[in-house]
């Protein structure tokens, strides 16, 4: 299912170019246009969901998160480590409302945990 005027649906359809990292029949992984780390790859389901709370079937979520490991292998960060982020709605500043997983790595990171000083 595709949503009209969704940026990532257009990327999935090839209507907007992206630098592809991995693709199969259910997911697409591509480089973030504005990388925050040496490795910054986004993974999206090809079907449209606004976010992780948008009735995503368990099997779809499992498939999406299994793809994280594949991307980490492809990008060479499986051993060094990486961070997985799923921004959801306004407080998390989700800017593209098509479910996506950020895979960040390639250098040491701070805790990023707002509960730690
Ligand atoms: P979020 O803030 O979690 O919704 O992240 C959206 C990410 O999408 C953000 O890191 C920048 C990225 N992004 C926005 N527009 C494009 C685009 O046209 N192409 C690519 N490759 N990435 C994009």
Coordinates of C-alpha atoms and ligand atoms in Angstrom, one line a residue:
X1 CA 0.0 0.0 0.0
X2 CA 1.3 3.4 -1.0
X3 CA 0.3 6.8 0.4
X4 CA 0.0 9.8 -2.0
X5 CA 2.5 12.6 -1.5
X6 CA 4.7 10.4 0.8
X7 CA 8.4 11.1 0.2
X8 CA 9.6 7.7 1.2
X9 CA 6.8 6.0 -0.9
X10 CA 8.2 8.0 -3.9
X11 CA 11.8 6.8 -3.0
X12 CA 10.5 3.2 -2.8
X13 CA 8.9 3.7 -6.3
X14 CA 12.1 5.1 -7.7
X15 CA 10.4 8.4 -8.5
X16 CA 12.9 10.2 -6.2
X17 CA 16.5 9.0 -6.5
X18 CA 18.3 7.5 -3.5
X19 CA 21.6 5.7 -2.9
X20 CA 20.5 2.2 -2.3
X21 CA 22.2 0.0 0.3
X22 CA 19.9 -3.0 0.3
X23 CA 16.6 -4.0 -1.3
X24 CA 14.3 -7.0 -1.4
X25 CA 10.6 -7.5 -2.0
X26 CA 9.6 -6.0 1.3
X27 CA 12.1 -3.4 2.4
X28 CA 14.4 -0.7 1.0
X29 CA 17.6 0.6 2.7
X30 CA 19.1 3.8 1.5
X31 CA 21.6 6.5 2.6
X32 CA 20.2 9.4 4.6
X33 CA 20.5 12.6 2.6
X34 CA 21.7 14.4 5.7
X35 CA 24.0 12.0 7.5
X36 CA 24.6 12.5 11.2
X37 CA 27.3 9.9 11.4
X38 CA 29.8 8.3 9.0
X39 CA 27.3 5.6 8.5
X40 CA 23.6 6.7 8.4
X41 CA 21.3 4.4 6.6
X42 CA 17.5 4.4 6.6
X43 CA 15.4 1.3 6.3
X44 CA 11.8 1.5 5.3
X45 CA 9.1 -1.1 4.6
X46 CA 7.8 -0.8 1.1
X47 CA 4.3 -0.7 2.4
X48 CA 3.3 2.6 3.9
X49 CA 2.8 3.0 7.7
X50 CA 2.9 6.5 9.2
X51 CA 5.0 5.3 12.2
X52 CA 5.7 2.3 14.5
X53 CA 2.3 2.8 16.1
X54 CA 0.3 2.7 12.9
X55 CA -0.9 -0.9 13.1
X56 CA 2.2 -2.5 11.8
X57 CA 1.9 -6.3 11.7
X58 CA 4.3 -8.1 14.0
X59 CA 5.7 -10.0 11.0
X60 CA 6.4 -6.7 9.2
X61 CA 8.1 -5.2 12.2
X62 CA 10.2 -8.4 12.6
X63 CA 11.3 -8.3 9.0
X64 CA 12.2 -4.6 9.2
X65 CA 14.3 -5.1 12.2
X66 CA 16.0 -8.2 10.8
X67 CA 17.1 -6.0 8.0
X68 CA 19.1 -3.9 10.4
X69 CA 21.6 -6.8 10.8
X70 CA 22.0 -7.1 7.0
X71 CA 22.6 -3.4 6.7
X72 CA 25.1 -3.4 9.5
X73 CA 27.0 -6.2 7.7
X74 CA 26.9 -4.4 4.4
X75 CA 28.1 -1.2 5.9
X76 CA 30.8 -3.0 7.9
X77 CA 29.7 -1.9 11.4
X78 CA 28.4 -5.1 12.8
X79 CA 31.4 -5.6 15.0
X80 CA 32.2 -2.0 15.9
X81 CA 28.6 -1.3 16.9
X82 CA 25.8 0.9 15.9
X83 CA 22.7 2.7 17.1
X84 CA 19.1 2.0 15.9
X85 CA 16.6 4.8 16.2
X86 CA 12.9 5.0 15.2
X87 CA 11.6 8.6 15.7
X88 CA 7.9 8.5 16.3
X89 CA 5.7 11.6 16.1
X90 CA 6.2 15.1 17.2
X91 CA 8.2 14.9 20.5
X92 CA 10.7 12.7 18.8
X93 CA 10.8 15.1 15.8
X94 CA 9.7 12.6 13.2
X95 CA 9.9 14.6 10.0
X96 CA 9.0 12.0 7.4
X97 CA 5.8 10.2 8.3
X98 CA 6.6 6.8 6.7
X99 CA 8.0 4.3 9.2
X100 CA 11.8 4.2 9.0
X101 CA 14.7 2.9 11.0
X102 CA 17.9 4.9 11.3
X103 CA 21.1 2.8 11.5
X104 CA 23.9 5.0 12.7
X105 CA 27.5 4.1 13.2
X106 CA 31.1 4.3 12.0
X107 CA 32.5 6.3 15.0
X108 CA 32.1 6.4 18.8
X109 CA 28.9 8.1 20.0
X110 CA 27.9 9.7 23.3
X111 CA 25.2 8.1 25.3
X112 CA 22.4 10.1 23.7
X113 CA 20.4 9.2 26.7
X114 CA 18.7 12.3 28.0
X115 CA 18.4 10.8 31.5
X116 CA 22.2 10.8 31.8
X117 CA 24.2 13.9 32.2
Ligands
LIG1 P1 13.1 11.5 10.9 O1 13.5 12.8 11.5 O2 13.3 10.4 11.9 O3 11.7 11.5 10.3 O4 14.1 11.2 9.7 C1 13.9 11.5 8.4 C2 15.2 11.4 7.7 O5 15.0 11.4 6.3 C3 16.2 12.5 8.0 O6 17.3 12.1 8.7 C4 16.6 13.1 6.6 C5 16.1 12.0 5.7 N1 15.6 12.5 4.4 C6 14.7 13.5 4.2 N2 14.4 13.6 2.9 C7 15.2 12.7 2.3 C8 15.4 12.4 0.9 O7 14.8 13.0 0.0 N3 16.3 11.4 0.6 C9 17.0 10.8 1.6 N4 17.8 9.8 1.2 N5 16.8 11.0 2.9 C10 15.9 12.0 3.2

